[in-house]
PDB file of C-alpha atoms in Angstrom:
ATOM      1  CA  UNK A   1       0.000   0.000   0.000  1.00  0.00           C
ATOM      2  CA  UNK A   2       1.146   3.546  -0.720  1.00  0.00           C
ATOM      3  CA  UNK A   3       2.385   5.521   2.293  1.00  0.00           C
ATOM      4  CA  UNK A   4       0.586   8.804   3.003  1.00  0.00           C
ATOM      5  CA  UNK A   5       1.635  11.767   5.129  1.00  0.00           C
ATOM      6  CA  UNK A   6      -1.131  12.667   7.570  1.00  0.00           C
ATOM      7  CA  UNK A   7      -2.064  16.347   7.423  1.00  0.00           C
ATOM      8  CA  UNK A   8      -1.212  18.287  10.599  1.00  0.00           C
ATOM      9  CA  UNK A   9      -1.955  21.771   9.240  1.00  0.00           C
ATOM     10  CA  UNK A  10      -3.801  23.442   6.395  1.00  0.00           C
ATOM     11  CA  UNK A  11      -2.739  26.353   4.185  1.00  0.00           C
ATOM     12  CA  UNK A  12      -5.431  28.999   3.645  1.00  0.00           C
ATOM     13  CA  UNK A  13      -5.130  30.390   0.117  1.00  0.00           C
ATOM     14  CA  UNK A  14      -7.205  33.484   0.950  1.00  0.00           C
ATOM     15  CA  UNK A  15      -9.987  35.318  -0.876  1.00  0.00           C
ATOM     16  CA  UNK A  16     -10.109  34.383  -4.579  1.00  0.00           C
ATOM     17  CA  UNK A  17      -9.097  37.018  -7.160  1.00  0.00           C
ATOM     18  CA  UNK A  18      -7.713  39.523  -4.615  1.00  0.00           C
ATOM     19  CA  UNK A  19      -3.950  39.152  -5.153  1.00  0.00           C
ATOM     20  CA  UNK A  20      -2.154  42.452  -4.529  1.00  0.00           C
ATOM     21  CA  UNK A  21      -5.020  43.941  -2.485  1.00  0.00           C
ATOM     22  CA  UNK A  22      -3.867  42.591   0.879  1.00  0.00           C
ATOM     23  CA  UNK A  23      -3.114  45.988   2.461  1.00  0.00           C
ATOM     24  CA  UNK A  24      -6.418  47.547   1.352  1.00  0.00           C
ATOM     25  CA  UNK A  25      -8.386  44.535   2.581  1.00  0.00           C
ATOM     26  CA  UNK A  26      -6.466  44.503   5.865  1.00  0.00           C
ATOM     27  CA  UNK A  27      -7.400  48.117   6.620  1.00  0.00           C
ATOM     28  CA  UNK A  28     -11.029  47.644   5.531  1.00  0.00           C
ATOM     29  CA  UNK A  29     -11.618  44.384   7.420  1.00  0.00           C
ATOM     30  CA  UNK A  30      -9.826  45.619  10.540  1.00  0.00           C
ATOM     31  CA  UNK A  31     -12.058  48.705  10.560  1.00  0.00           C
ATOM     32  CA  UNK A  32     -15.224  46.586  10.164  1.00  0.00           C
ATOM     33  CA  UNK A  33     -14.112  44.137  12.856  1.00  0.00           C
ATOM     34  CA  UNK A  34     -13.383  46.914  15.365  1.00  0.00           C
ATOM     35  CA  UNK A  35     -16.753  48.533  14.541  1.00  0.00           C
ATOM     36  CA  UNK A  36     -18.479  45.190  15.134  1.00  0.00           C
ATOM     37  CA  UNK A  37     -16.858  44.721  18.532  1.00  0.00           C
ATOM     38  CA  UNK A  38     -17.346  48.309  19.738  1.00  0.00           C
ATOM     39  CA  UNK A  39     -20.922  48.658  18.433  1.00  0.00           C
ATOM     40  CA  UNK A  40     -22.140  45.408  19.949  1.00  0.00           C
ATOM     41  CA  UNK A  41     -20.379  46.067  23.262  1.00  0.00           C
ATOM     42  CA  UNK A  42     -22.188  49.433  23.446  1.00  0.00           C
ATOM     43  CA  UNK A  43     -25.560  47.797  22.745  1.00  0.00           C
ATOM     44  CA  UNK A  44     -24.892  45.073  25.328  1.00  0.00           C
ATOM     45  CA  UNK A  45     -23.783  47.540  28.026  1.00  0.00           C
ATOM     46  CA  UNK A  46     -26.786  49.786  27.302  1.00  0.00           C
ATOM     47  CA  UNK A  47     -29.192  46.853  27.706  1.00  0.00           C
ATOM     48  CA  UNK A  48     -27.573  45.713  30.955  1.00  0.00           C
ATOM     49  CA  UNK A  49     -27.330  49.207  32.473  1.00  0.00           C
ATOM     50  CA  UNK A  50     -30.839  50.468  31.563  1.00  0.00           C
ATOM     51  CA  UNK A  51     -33.720  49.029  33.612  1.00  0.00           C
ATOM     52  CA  UNK A  52     -36.258  50.061  30.946  1.00  0.00           C
ATOM     53  CA  UNK A  53     -34.541  47.639  28.522  1.00  0.00           C
ATOM     54  CA  UNK A  54     -34.952  44.623  30.802  1.00  0.00           C
ATOM     55  CA  UNK A  55     -37.696  43.146  28.618  1.00  0.00           C
ATOM     56  CA  UNK A  56     -37.827  40.001  26.439  1.00  0.00           C
ATOM     57  CA  UNK A  57     -37.206  41.947  23.215  1.00  0.00           C
ATOM     58  CA  UNK A  58     -33.951  43.449  24.508  1.00  0.00           C
ATOM     59  CA  UNK A  59     -32.945  40.215  26.233  1.00  0.00           C
ATOM     60  CA  UNK A  60     -32.875  38.552  22.813  1.00  0.00           C
ATOM     61  CA  UNK A  61     -31.175  41.619  21.309  1.00  0.00           C
ATOM     62  CA  UNK A  62     -28.422  41.174  23.910  1.00  0.00           C
ATOM     63  CA  UNK A  63     -28.058  37.561  22.782  1.00  0.00           C
ATOM     64  CA  UNK A  64     -27.778  38.804  19.189  1.00  0.00           C
ATOM     65  CA  UNK A  65     -24.970  41.197  20.187  1.00  0.00           C
ATOM     66  CA  UNK A  66     -23.055  38.336  21.817  1.00  0.00           C
ATOM     67  CA  UNK A  67     -23.604  36.259  18.687  1.00  0.00           C
ATOM     68  CA  UNK A  68     -22.395  39.043  16.349  1.00  0.00           C
ATOM     69  CA  UNK A  69     -19.152  39.521  18.282  1.00  0.00           C
ATOM     70  CA  UNK A  70     -18.521  35.778  18.459  1.00  0.00           C
ATOM     71  CA  UNK A  71     -19.392  35.088  14.820  1.00  0.00           C
ATOM     72  CA  UNK A  72     -17.007  37.761  13.525  1.00  0.00           C
ATOM     73  CA  UNK A  73     -14.255  36.490  15.819  1.00  0.00           C
ATOM     74  CA  UNK A  74     -14.360  32.970  14.363  1.00  0.00           C
ATOM     75  CA  UNK A  75     -12.755  33.942  11.042  1.00  0.00           C
ATOM     76  CA  UNK A  76     -11.636  37.586  11.236  1.00  0.00           C
ATOM     77  CA  UNK A  77      -8.527  37.371  13.487  1.00  0.00           C
ATOM     78  CA  UNK A  78      -6.914  34.644  11.365  1.00  0.00           C
ATOM     79  CA  UNK A  79      -7.838  36.443   8.136  1.00  0.00           C
ATOM     80  CA  UNK A  80      -6.353  39.715   9.410  1.00  0.00           C
ATOM     81  CA  UNK A  81      -3.269  37.826  10.565  1.00  0.00           C
ATOM     82  CA  UNK A  82      -2.367  36.439   7.142  1.00  0.00           C
ATOM     83  CA  UNK A  83      -3.439  39.624   5.302  1.00  0.00           C
ATOM     84  CA  UNK A  84      -0.762  41.407   7.357  1.00  0.00           C
ATOM     85  CA  UNK A  85       1.876  39.161   5.787  1.00  0.00           C
ATOM     86  CA  UNK A  86       2.042  36.425   8.423  1.00  0.00           C
ATOM     87  CA  UNK A  87       1.822  32.704   7.709  1.00  0.00           C
ATOM     88  CA  UNK A  88      -1.454  31.510   6.147  1.00  0.00           C
ATOM     89  CA  UNK A  89      -1.093  28.128   7.852  1.00  0.00           C
ATOM     90  CA  UNK A  90      -3.662  26.953  10.385  1.00  0.00           C
ATOM     91  CA  UNK A  91      -3.263  23.868  12.560  1.00  0.00           C
ATOM     92  CA  UNK A  92      -5.515  20.856  12.093  1.00  0.00           C
ATOM     93  CA  UNK A  93      -7.090  21.518  15.510  1.00  0.00           C
ATOM     94  CA  UNK A  94      -7.554  25.199  14.621  1.00  0.00           C
ATOM     95  CA  UNK A  95      -9.331  24.213  11.424  1.00  0.00           C
ATOM     96  CA  UNK A  96     -11.639  21.874  13.357  1.00  0.00           C
ATOM     97  CA  UNK A  97     -12.429  24.722  15.778  1.00  0.00           C
ATOM     98  CA  UNK A  98     -13.231  27.109  12.912  1.00  0.00           C
ATOM     99  CA  UNK A  99     -15.643  24.641  11.295  1.00  0.00           C
ATOM    100  CA  UNK A 100     -17.347  23.874  14.604  1.00  0.00           C
ATOM    101  CA  UNK A 101     -17.826  27.452  15.801  1.00  0.00           C
ATOM    102  CA  UNK A 102     -18.767  28.743  12.344  1.00  0.00           C
ATOM    103  CA  UNK A 103     -21.663  26.276  12.059  1.00  0.00           C
ATOM    104  CA  UNK A 104     -22.507  26.468  15.762  1.00  0.00           C
ATOM    105  CA  UNK A 105     -22.963  30.231  15.573  1.00  0.00           C
ATOM    106  CA  UNK A 106     -24.491  30.155  12.082  1.00  0.00           C
ATOM    107  CA  UNK A 107     -27.204  27.751  13.235  1.00  0.00           C
ATOM    108  CA  UNK A 108     -27.714  29.751  16.435  1.00  0.00           C
ATOM    109  CA  UNK A 109     -28.264  32.871  14.307  1.00  0.00           C
ATOM    110  CA  UNK A 110     -31.122  31.238  12.408  1.00  0.00           C
ATOM    111  CA  UNK A 111     -32.839  30.036  15.582  1.00  0.00           C
ATOM    112  CA  UNK A 112     -32.254  33.368  17.336  1.00  0.00           C
ATOM    113  CA  UNK A 113     -33.894  35.372  14.537  1.00  0.00           C
ATOM    114  CA  UNK A 114     -36.796  32.894  14.653  1.00  0.00           C
ATOM    115  CA  UNK A 115     -37.233  33.351  18.403  1.00  0.00           C
ATOM    116  CA  UNK A 116     -37.097  37.139  17.992  1.00  0.00           C
ATOM    117  CA  UNK A 117     -39.826  36.901  15.329  1.00  0.00           C
ATOM    118  CA  UNK A 118     -41.954  34.840  17.728  1.00  0.00           C
ATOM    119  CA  UNK A 119     -41.413  37.457  20.439  1.00  0.00           C
ATOM    120  CA  UNK A 120     -42.675  40.201  18.089  1.00  0.00           C
ATOM    121  CA  UNK A 121     -45.609  37.959  17.084  1.00  0.00           C
ATOM    122  CA  UNK A 122     -46.723  37.615  20.715  1.00  0.00           C
ATOM    123  CA  UNK A 123     -46.181  41.348  21.409  1.00  0.00           C
ATOM    124  CA  UNK A 124     -48.294  42.484  18.431  1.00  0.00           C
ATOM    125  CA  UNK A 125     -50.947  39.766  18.272  1.00  0.00           C
ATOM    126  CA  UNK A 126     -51.416  39.150  22.028  1.00  0.00           C
ATOM    127  CA  UNK A 127     -50.359  42.411  23.724  1.00  0.00           C
ATOM    128  CA  UNK A 128     -52.460  41.892  26.882  1.00  0.00           C
ATOM    129  CA  UNK A 129     -50.965  38.434  27.496  1.00  0.00           C
ATOM    130  CA  UNK A 130     -47.419  39.323  26.401  1.00  0.00           C
ATOM    131  CA  UNK A 131     -45.832  39.484  29.847  1.00  0.00           C
ATOM    132  CA  UNK A 132     -47.508  36.205  30.836  1.00  0.00           C
ATOM    133  CA  UNK A 133     -46.518  34.290  27.695  1.00  0.00           C
ATOM    134  CA  UNK A 134     -42.994  35.726  27.410  1.00  0.00           C
ATOM    135  CA  UNK A 135     -42.066  35.461  31.080  1.00  0.00           C
ATOM    136  CA  UNK A 136     -38.517  35.148  32.398  1.00  0.00           C
ATOM    137  CA  UNK A 137     -38.452  31.343  32.368  1.00  0.00           C
ATOM    138  CA  UNK A 138     -39.792  31.089  28.806  1.00  0.00           C
ATOM    139  CA  UNK A 139     -37.229  33.616  27.545  1.00  0.00           C
ATOM    140  CA  UNK A 140     -34.410  31.759  29.295  1.00  0.00           C
ATOM    141  CA  UNK A 141     -35.528  28.404  27.846  1.00  0.00           C
ATOM    142  CA  UNK A 142     -35.876  29.830  24.326  1.00  0.00           C
ATOM    143  CA  UNK A 143     -32.455  31.519  24.438  1.00  0.00           C
ATOM    144  CA  UNK A 144     -30.749  28.434  25.887  1.00  0.00           C
ATOM    145  CA  UNK A 145     -32.417  26.208  23.297  1.00  0.00           C
ATOM    146  CA  UNK A 146     -31.073  28.300  20.400  1.00  0.00           C
ATOM    147  CA  UNK A 147     -27.486  27.894  21.605  1.00  0.00           C
ATOM    148  CA  UNK A 148     -27.919  24.168  22.446  1.00  0.00           C
ATOM    149  CA  UNK A 149     -29.473  23.372  19.051  1.00  0.00           C
ATOM    150  CA  UNK A 150     -26.629  25.203  17.351  1.00  0.00           C
ATOM    151  CA  UNK A 151     -24.123  23.146  19.348  1.00  0.00           C
ATOM    152  CA  UNK A 152     -25.773  19.843  18.368  1.00  0.00           C
ATOM    153  CA  UNK A 153     -25.933  20.864  14.714  1.00  0.00           C
ATOM    154  CA  UNK A 154     -22.253  21.872  14.643  1.00  0.00           C
ATOM    155  CA  UNK A 155     -21.135  18.731  16.494  1.00  0.00           C
ATOM    156  CA  UNK A 156     -22.792  16.481  13.904  1.00  0.00           C
ATOM    157  CA  UNK A 157     -21.315  18.303  10.915  1.00  0.00           C
ATOM    158  CA  UNK A 158     -17.835  18.674  12.423  1.00  0.00           C
ATOM    159  CA  UNK A 159     -17.698  15.000  13.443  1.00  0.00           C
ATOM    160  CA  UNK A 160     -18.717  13.834   9.963  1.00  0.00           C
ATOM    161  CA  UNK A 161     -16.154  16.121   8.317  1.00  0.00           C
ATOM    162  CA  UNK A 162     -13.126  15.335  10.446  1.00  0.00           C
ATOM    163  CA  UNK A 163     -13.640  11.623  10.995  1.00  0.00           C
ATOM    164  CA  UNK A 164     -12.421  11.316   7.393  1.00  0.00           C
ATOM    165  CA  UNK A 165      -8.666  10.851   6.810  1.00  0.00           C
ATOM    166  CA  UNK A 166      -6.719  13.834   5.425  1.00  0.00           C
ATOM    167  CA  UNK A 167      -3.411  13.081   3.772  1.00  0.00           C
ATOM    168  CA  UNK A 168      -0.968  15.009   1.563  1.00  0.00           C
ATOM    169  CA  UNK A 169      -3.385  17.660   0.178  1.00  0.00           C
ATOM    170  CA  UNK A 170      -3.623  20.565   2.630  1.00  0.00           C
ATOM    171  CA  UNK A 171      -4.254  23.720   0.575  1.00  0.00           C
ATOM    172  CA  UNK A 172      -7.678  25.171   1.351  1.00  0.00           C
ATOM    173  CA  UNK A 173      -8.911  27.310  -1.558  1.00  0.00           C
ATOM    174  CA  UNK A 174     -10.652  29.746   0.752  1.00  0.00           C
ATOM    175  CA  UNK A 175      -9.952  32.290   3.479  1.00  0.00           C
ATOM    176  CA  UNK A 176     -11.168  30.108   6.357  1.00  0.00           C
ATOM    177  CA  UNK A 177     -11.964  26.462   7.053  1.00  0.00           C
ATOM    178  CA  UNK A 178     -15.466  25.570   5.914  1.00  0.00           C
ATOM    179  CA  UNK A 179     -16.949  22.200   5.003  1.00  0.00           C
ATOM    180  CA  UNK A 180     -17.206  22.738   1.196  1.00  0.00           C
ATOM    181  CA  UNK A 181     -13.539  23.805   1.110  1.00  0.00           C
ATOM    182  CA  UNK A 182     -12.253  21.043   3.405  1.00  0.00           C
ATOM    183  CA  UNK A 183     -14.084  17.942   2.124  1.00  0.00           C
ATOM    184  CA  UNK A 184     -12.350  17.860  -1.320  1.00  0.00           C
ATOM    185  CA  UNK A 185      -9.018  17.424   0.513  1.00  0.00           C
ATOM    186  CA  UNK A 186     -10.073  14.174   2.202  1.00  0.00           C
ATOM    187  CA  UNK A 187      -8.548  10.954   0.861  1.00  0.00           C
ATOM    188  CA  UNK A 188     -11.759   8.936   1.322  1.00  0.00           C
ATOM    189  CA  UNK A 189     -15.363   8.918   0.141  1.00  0.00           C
ATOM    190  CA  UNK A 190     -17.031  12.187   1.198  1.00  0.00           C
ATOM    191  CA  UNK A 191     -20.511  11.585  -0.209  1.00  0.00           C
ATOM    192  CA  UNK A 192     -22.145  10.941   3.186  1.00  0.00           C
ATOM    193  CA  UNK A 193     -20.666  14.071   4.763  1.00  0.00           C
ATOM    194  CA  UNK A 194     -21.675  16.151   1.730  1.00  0.00           C
ATOM    195  CA  UNK A 195     -25.250  14.885   1.725  1.00  0.00           C
ATOM    196  CA  UNK A 196     -25.737  15.310   5.476  1.00  0.00           C
ATOM    197  CA  UNK A 197     -24.189  18.798   5.606  1.00  0.00           C
ATOM    198  CA  UNK A 198     -26.167  20.038   2.585  1.00  0.00           C
ATOM    199  CA  UNK A 199     -29.445  18.560   3.857  1.00  0.00           C
ATOM    200  CA  UNK A 200     -28.918  19.674   7.446  1.00  0.00           C
ATOM    201  CA  UNK A 201     -27.992  23.270   6.607  1.00  0.00           C
ATOM    202  CA  UNK A 202     -30.690  23.545   3.940  1.00  0.00           C
ATOM    203  CA  UNK A 203     -33.508  22.158   6.079  1.00  0.00           C
ATOM    204  CA  UNK A 204     -32.638  24.254   9.121  1.00  0.00           C
ATOM    205  CA  UNK A 205     -32.403  27.435   7.044  1.00  0.00           C
ATOM    206  CA  UNK A 206     -35.710  26.670   5.324  1.00  0.00           C
ATOM    207  CA  UNK A 207     -37.401  25.853   8.641  1.00  0.00           C
ATOM    208  CA  UNK A 208     -36.230  29.060  10.329  1.00  0.00           C
ATOM    209  CA  UNK A 209     -37.135  31.255   7.356  1.00  0.00           C
ATOM    210  CA  UNK A 210     -40.579  29.625   7.078  1.00  0.00           C
ATOM    211  CA  UNK A 211     -41.345  30.200  10.771  1.00  0.00           C
ATOM    212  CA  UNK A 212     -40.203  33.830  10.468  1.00  0.00           C
ATOM    213  CA  UNK A 213     -42.451  34.368   7.439  1.00  0.00           C
ATOM    214  CA  UNK A 214     -45.422  32.779   9.237  1.00  0.00           C
ATOM    215  CA  UNK A 215     -44.867  35.010  12.294  1.00  0.00           C
ATOM    216  CA  UNK A 216     -44.661  38.176  10.217  1.00  0.00           C
ATOM    217  CA  UNK A 217     -47.684  37.209   8.137  1.00  0.00           C
ATOM    218  CA  UNK A 218     -49.755  37.095  11.331  1.00  0.00           C
ATOM    219  CA  UNK A 219     -48.102  40.320  12.525  1.00  0.00           C
ATOM    220  CA  UNK A 220     -48.968  42.062   9.252  1.00  0.00           C
ATOM    221  CA  UNK A 221     -52.613  40.956   9.502  1.00  0.00           C
ATOM    222  CA  UNK A 222     -52.818  42.201  13.099  1.00  0.00           C
ATOM    223  CA  UNK A 223     -51.260  45.579  12.200  1.00  0.00           C
ATOM    224  CA  UNK A 224     -53.788  46.082   9.376  1.00  0.00           C
ATOM    225  CA  UNK A 225     -56.625  45.524  11.874  1.00  0.00           C
ATOM    226  CA  UNK A 226     -55.423  48.414  14.063  1.00  0.00           C
ATOM    227  CA  UNK A 227     -57.694  51.375  13.369  1.00  0.00           C
ATOM    228  CA  UNK A 228     -55.511  54.292  14.424  1.00  0.00           C
ATOM    229  CA  UNK A 229     -52.632  55.442  12.217  1.00  0.00           C
ATOM    230  CA  UNK A 230     -50.465  56.068  15.287  1.00  0.00           C
ATOM    231  CA  UNK A 231     -51.141  52.554  16.547  1.00  0.00           C
ATOM    232  CA  UNK A 232     -50.130  51.011  13.229  1.00  0.00           C
ATOM    233  CA  UNK A 233     -46.990  53.149  13.115  1.00  0.00           C
ATOM    234  CA  UNK A 234     -45.925  52.138  16.628  1.00  0.00           C
ATOM    235  CA  UNK A 235     -46.606  48.456  15.933  1.00  0.00           C
ATOM    236  CA  UNK A 236     -44.625  48.535  12.708  1.00  0.00           C
ATOM    237  CA  UNK A 237     -41.712  50.424  14.296  1.00  0.00           C
ATOM    238  CA  UNK A 238     -41.209  47.633  16.849  1.00  0.00           C
ATOM    239  CA  UNK A 239     -40.728  45.136  14.002  1.00  0.00           C
ATOM    240  CA  UNK A 240     -38.896  47.187  11.367  1.00  0.00           C
ATOM    241  CA  UNK A 241     -35.446  46.853  12.958  1.00  0.00           C
ATOM    242  CA  UNK A 242     -35.795  43.080  13.224  1.00  0.00           C
ATOM    243  CA  UNK A 243     -37.030  42.804   9.631  1.00  0.00           C
ATOM    244  CA  UNK A 244     -34.084  44.884   8.397  1.00  0.00           C
ATOM    245  CA  UNK A 245     -31.627  42.658  10.278  1.00  0.00           C
ATOM    246  CA  UNK A 246     -33.234  39.510   8.808  1.00  0.00           C
ATOM    247  CA  UNK A 247     -32.958  40.918   5.274  1.00  0.00           C
ATOM    248  CA  UNK A 248     -29.264  41.709   5.869  1.00  0.00           C
ATOM    249  CA  UNK A 249     -28.660  38.182   7.149  1.00  0.00           C
ATOM    250  CA  UNK A 250     -30.714  36.121   4.679  1.00  0.00           C
ATOM    251  CA  UNK A 251     -30.568  38.346   1.590  1.00  0.00           C
ATOM    252  CA  UNK A 252     -26.957  37.610   0.564  1.00  0.00           C
ATOM    253  CA  UNK A 253     -27.370  33.899   1.285  1.00  0.00           C
ATOM    254  CA  UNK A 254     -30.506  33.653  -0.868  1.00  0.00           C
ATOM    255  CA  UNK A 255     -28.714  35.450  -3.711  1.00  0.00           C
ATOM    256  CA  UNK A 256     -25.719  33.107  -3.649  1.00  0.00           C
ATOM    257  CA  UNK A 257     -27.832  29.925  -3.502  1.00  0.00           C
ATOM    258  CA  UNK A 258     -30.031  31.027  -6.411  1.00  0.00           C
ATOM    259  CA  UNK A 259     -27.016  31.103  -8.729  1.00  0.00           C
ATOM    260  CA  UNK A 260     -27.207  28.386 -11.411  1.00  0.00           C
ATOM    261  CA  UNK A 261     -23.389  28.170 -11.414  1.00  0.00           C
ATOM    262  CA  UNK A 262     -21.545  28.880  -8.114  1.00  0.00           C
ATOM    263  CA  UNK A 263     -18.965  31.655  -8.331  1.00  0.00           C
ATOM    264  CA  UNK A 264     -16.071  31.359  -5.796  1.00  0.00           C
ATOM    265  CA  UNK A 265     -15.456  35.113  -5.723  1.00  0.00           C
ATOM    266  CA  UNK A 266     -19.141  35.961  -5.205  1.00  0.00           C
ATOM    267  CA  UNK A 267     -19.326  33.253  -2.560  1.00  0.00           C
ATOM    268  CA  UNK A 268     -16.439  34.895  -0.706  1.00  0.00           C
ATOM    269  CA  UNK A 269     -18.111  38.309  -0.911  1.00  0.00           C
ATOM    270  CA  UNK A 270     -21.331  36.873   0.547  1.00  0.00           C
ATOM    271  CA  UNK A 271     -19.438  35.173   3.373  1.00  0.00           C
ATOM    272  CA  UNK A 272     -17.647  38.437   4.187  1.00  0.00           C
ATOM    273  CA  UNK A 273     -20.998  40.246   4.232  1.00  0.00           C
ATOM    274  CA  UNK A 274     -22.299  37.683   6.730  1.00  0.00           C
ATOM    275  CA  UNK A 275     -19.108  37.531   8.819  1.00  0.00           C
ATOM    276  CA  UNK A 276     -18.223  41.224   9.010  1.00  0.00           C
ATOM    277  CA  UNK A 277     -20.710  43.624   7.420  1.00  0.00           C
ATOM    278  CA  UNK A 278     -23.990  42.327   8.923  1.00  0.00           C
ATOM    279  CA  UNK A 279     -22.614  42.161  12.525  1.00  0.00           C
ATOM    280  CA  UNK A 280     -21.399  45.746  12.025  1.00  0.00           C
ATOM    281  CA  UNK A 281     -24.801  46.925  10.740  1.00  0.00           C
ATOM    282  CA  UNK A 282     -26.923  45.281  13.456  1.00  0.00           C
ATOM    283  CA  UNK A 283     -25.975  47.757  16.236  1.00  0.00           C
ATOM    284  CA  UNK A 284     -26.721  50.652  13.866  1.00  0.00           C
ATOM    285  CA  UNK A 285     -30.046  49.143  12.786  1.00  0.00           C
ATOM    286  CA  UNK A 286     -31.249  48.599  16.350  1.00  0.00           C
ATOM    287  CA  UNK A 287     -29.941  51.896  17.743  1.00  0.00           C
ATOM    288  CA  UNK A 288     -31.040  54.216  14.920  1.00  0.00           C
ATOM    289  CA  UNK A 289     -34.543  52.724  14.583  1.00  0.00           C
ATOM    290  CA  UNK A 290     -35.265  52.192  18.269  1.00  0.00           C
ATOM    291  CA  UNK A 291     -36.103  55.073  20.592  1.00  0.00           C
ATOM    292  CA  UNK A 292     -35.485  53.117  23.807  1.00  0.00           C
ATOM    293  CA  UNK A 293     -32.015  51.982  22.723  1.00  0.00           C
ATOM    294  CA  UNK A 294     -31.091  55.531  21.637  1.00  0.00           C
ATOM    295  CA  UNK A 295     -32.269  56.881  24.997  1.00  0.00           C
ATOM    296  CA  UNK A 296     -30.234  54.274  26.906  1.00  0.00           C
ATOM    297  CA  UNK A 297     -27.127  54.920  24.782  1.00  0.00           C
ATOM    298  CA  UNK A 298     -27.431  58.699  25.260  1.00  0.00           C
ATOM    299  CA  UNK A 299     -27.845  58.266  28.997  1.00  0.00           C
ATOM    300  CA  UNK A 300     -24.831  55.957  29.187  1.00  0.00           C
ATOM    301  CA  UNK A 301     -22.644  58.271  27.077  1.00  0.00           C
ATOM    302  CA  UNK A 302     -23.709  61.270  29.178  1.00  0.00           C
ATOM    303  CA  UNK A 303     -22.487  59.477  32.291  1.00  0.00           C
ATOM    304  CA  UNK A 304     -19.179  58.833  30.535  1.00  0.00           C
ATOM    305  CA  UNK A 305     -18.924  62.461  29.412  1.00  0.00           C
ATOM    306  CA  UNK A 306     -19.054  61.444  25.734  1.00  0.00           C
ATOM    307  CA  UNK A 307     -22.407  62.938  24.750  1.00  0.00           C
TER     308      UNK A 307
END
């Protein structure tokens, strides 16, 4: 039998078709990453420090801020490291960690947006029973379930991917370790892992998007039944920020999956939008379109002398 060298590290080849743009991309991505961290920290501190934001809606928004910071941190530090001229190599264990946390947080995102849509559904359609239905224990269970389901999903996909043997080939044609980029390097049959990962990711995404659409269909019907213009405006304003965030999260993904022929460069752009741009926009979306968050941020900055 032929002897094979077991892979102990992978070489990340970076973003396709961007040779010579490393310095520009480094400055741009570093700026976006710092904006993501600072913006979400501000939102999180404002929610914790303001008693008027201790409601289910802002509890889930705090979870979203934690998710945004974590999701960007899965791929950005390593990408910034090799864009600055350092080694593009990543250890086998580091690659496993990237795959796990990328899918763990990606799945958690879908469930978290779904739970936030359900929260808005209860608030608009059952306002008198809102505090009873969305009590502390229910919110805690829903939030914990999103993170646990994401962990189970990522464990299954990561186990299937890295139980395969990897030998000799170690150049990943991407800027971080992801299942579609890693599986072609395996020196064994990958059909099971490909089928399970494609089906799992596709079904979960479809399920979450369907539940969100159902929730907002009922919300839209309830808003149209409100007689006063001011009432309709207030009801819509509580949902507009969440709808904008969902469009930013799902829009690029829908575009890339509707392509008849996958384009590696466009795929990279979409991933960067999800990894860096959307987590940067979320704090702006929720602070600029939400009076309570703006009030809490102004109050906090006044205390710090940064008004």
